[in-house]
Amino acid sequence: MQEIGAYDAKTHLSELLDRAAAGETITITRHGVPVAVLGPPPAARTMTVQEAIAAVQEFRKGRHVTQAEIREWIEEGRD
């Protein structure tokens, strides 16, 4: 893990973002004190179709939504 000062990070942000996208982690310091860590985002977890269906079914348990409520939400979304 490389350390870089805040001023240099500001000056070379585009390069640092490219390095983070490539998997590198960089510590940004201010007066030698670490203040931030720049790195790749956590890996997104993907679901299988079956897992997604099960998650939706679990979410819907105990929720009773009427068609009127759904129409109301749709209208709210159009505003």
Short mmCIF file of C-alpha atoms in Angstrom, two decimals:
data_model
loop_
_atom_site.label_atom_id
_atom_site.label_comp_id
_atom_site.label_asym_id
_atom_site.label_seq_id
_atom_site.Cartn_x
_atom_site.Cartn_y
_atom_site.Cartn_z
CA MET A 1 0.00 0.00 0.00
CA GLN A 2 1.45 3.33 -1.05
CA GLU A 3 1.10 6.58 0.90
CA ILE A 4 0.67 9.93 -0.81
CA GLY A 5 0.21 13.43 0.57
CA ALA A 6 -3.12 15.22 0.18
CA TYR A 7 -1.69 17.88 -2.15
CA ASP A 8 -0.10 15.27 -4.43
CA ALA A 9 -3.32 13.23 -4.34
CA LYS A 10 -5.26 16.29 -5.47
CA THR A 11 -2.75 16.95 -8.25
CA HIS A 12 -2.72 13.34 -9.49
CA LEU A 13 -6.28 12.26 -8.68
CA SER A 14 -7.03 10.88 -12.15
CA GLU A 15 -3.94 8.64 -12.04
CA LEU A 16 -4.80 7.51 -8.50
CA LEU A 17 -8.34 6.61 -9.57
CA ASP A 18 -6.94 4.52 -12.43
CA ARG A 19 -4.67 2.71 -9.99
CA ALA A 20 -7.56 2.12 -7.58
CA ALA A 21 -9.67 0.77 -10.43
CA ALA A 22 -6.81 -1.64 -11.17
CA GLY A 23 -7.01 -2.96 -7.60
CA GLU A 24 -4.36 -0.89 -5.83
CA THR A 25 -4.98 0.68 -2.41
CA ILE A 26 -3.45 4.09 -1.63
CA THR A 27 -3.36 5.84 1.76
CA ILE A 28 -3.76 9.62 1.59
CA THR A 29 -2.00 11.54 4.35
CA ARG A 30 -2.11 15.07 5.69
CA HIS A 31 1.16 16.16 7.32
CA GLY A 32 2.19 12.50 7.48
CA VAL A 33 -1.00 11.39 9.25
CA PRO A 34 -3.26 8.96 7.35
CA VAL A 35 -6.66 10.56 6.70
CA ALA A 36 -8.17 8.45 3.91
CA VAL A 37 -7.75 5.25 1.95
CA LEU A 38 -8.44 5.14 -1.78
CA GLY A 39 -9.03 1.74 -3.28
CA PRO A 40 -11.26 -0.42 -5.41
CA PRO A 41 -14.91 -0.78 -4.38
CA PRO A 42 -15.92 -3.99 -2.63
CA ALA A 43 -16.87 -6.73 -5.04
CA ALA A 44 -20.56 -6.77 -5.81
CA ARG A 45 -22.34 -9.93 -4.77
CA THR A 46 -24.39 -11.41 -7.55
CA MET A 47 -27.46 -13.55 -7.02
CA THR A 48 -28.74 -16.45 -9.01
CA VAL A 49 -32.25 -16.12 -10.39
CA GLN A 50 -33.48 -18.55 -7.75
CA GLU A 51 -31.88 -16.49 -4.96
CA ALA A 52 -33.47 -13.30 -6.30
CA ILE A 53 -36.91 -14.92 -6.45
CA ALA A 54 -36.50 -16.25 -2.91
CA ALA A 55 -35.41 -12.79 -1.69
CA VAL A 56 -38.47 -11.13 -3.26
CA GLN A 57 -40.78 -13.77 -1.80
CA GLU A 58 -39.23 -13.32 1.65
CA PHE A 59 -39.58 -9.54 1.35
CA ARG A 60 -43.26 -9.85 0.46
CA LYS A 61 -44.13 -12.04 3.45
CA GLY A 62 -46.48 -10.26 5.80
CA ARG A 63 -46.95 -7.31 3.45
CA HIS A 64 -50.41 -6.83 2.05
CA VAL A 65 -50.45 -4.16 -0.61
CA THR A 66 -53.64 -3.30 -2.41
CA GLN A 67 -53.90 -2.40 -6.06
CA ALA A 68 -55.06 1.06 -5.00
CA GLU A 69 -51.82 1.56 -3.05
CA ILE A 70 -49.78 0.45 -6.05
CA ARG A 71 -51.65 2.89 -8.32
CA GLU A 72 -51.07 5.66 -5.78
CA TRP A 73 -47.32 4.93 -5.71
CA ILE A 74 -47.21 4.98 -9.50
CA GLU A 75 -48.96 8.34 -9.58
CA GLU A 76 -46.58 9.71 -6.92
CA GLY A 77 -43.67 8.59 -9.07
CA ARG A 78 -45.01 10.53 -12.03
CA ASP A 79 -45.10 13.82 -10.14
#
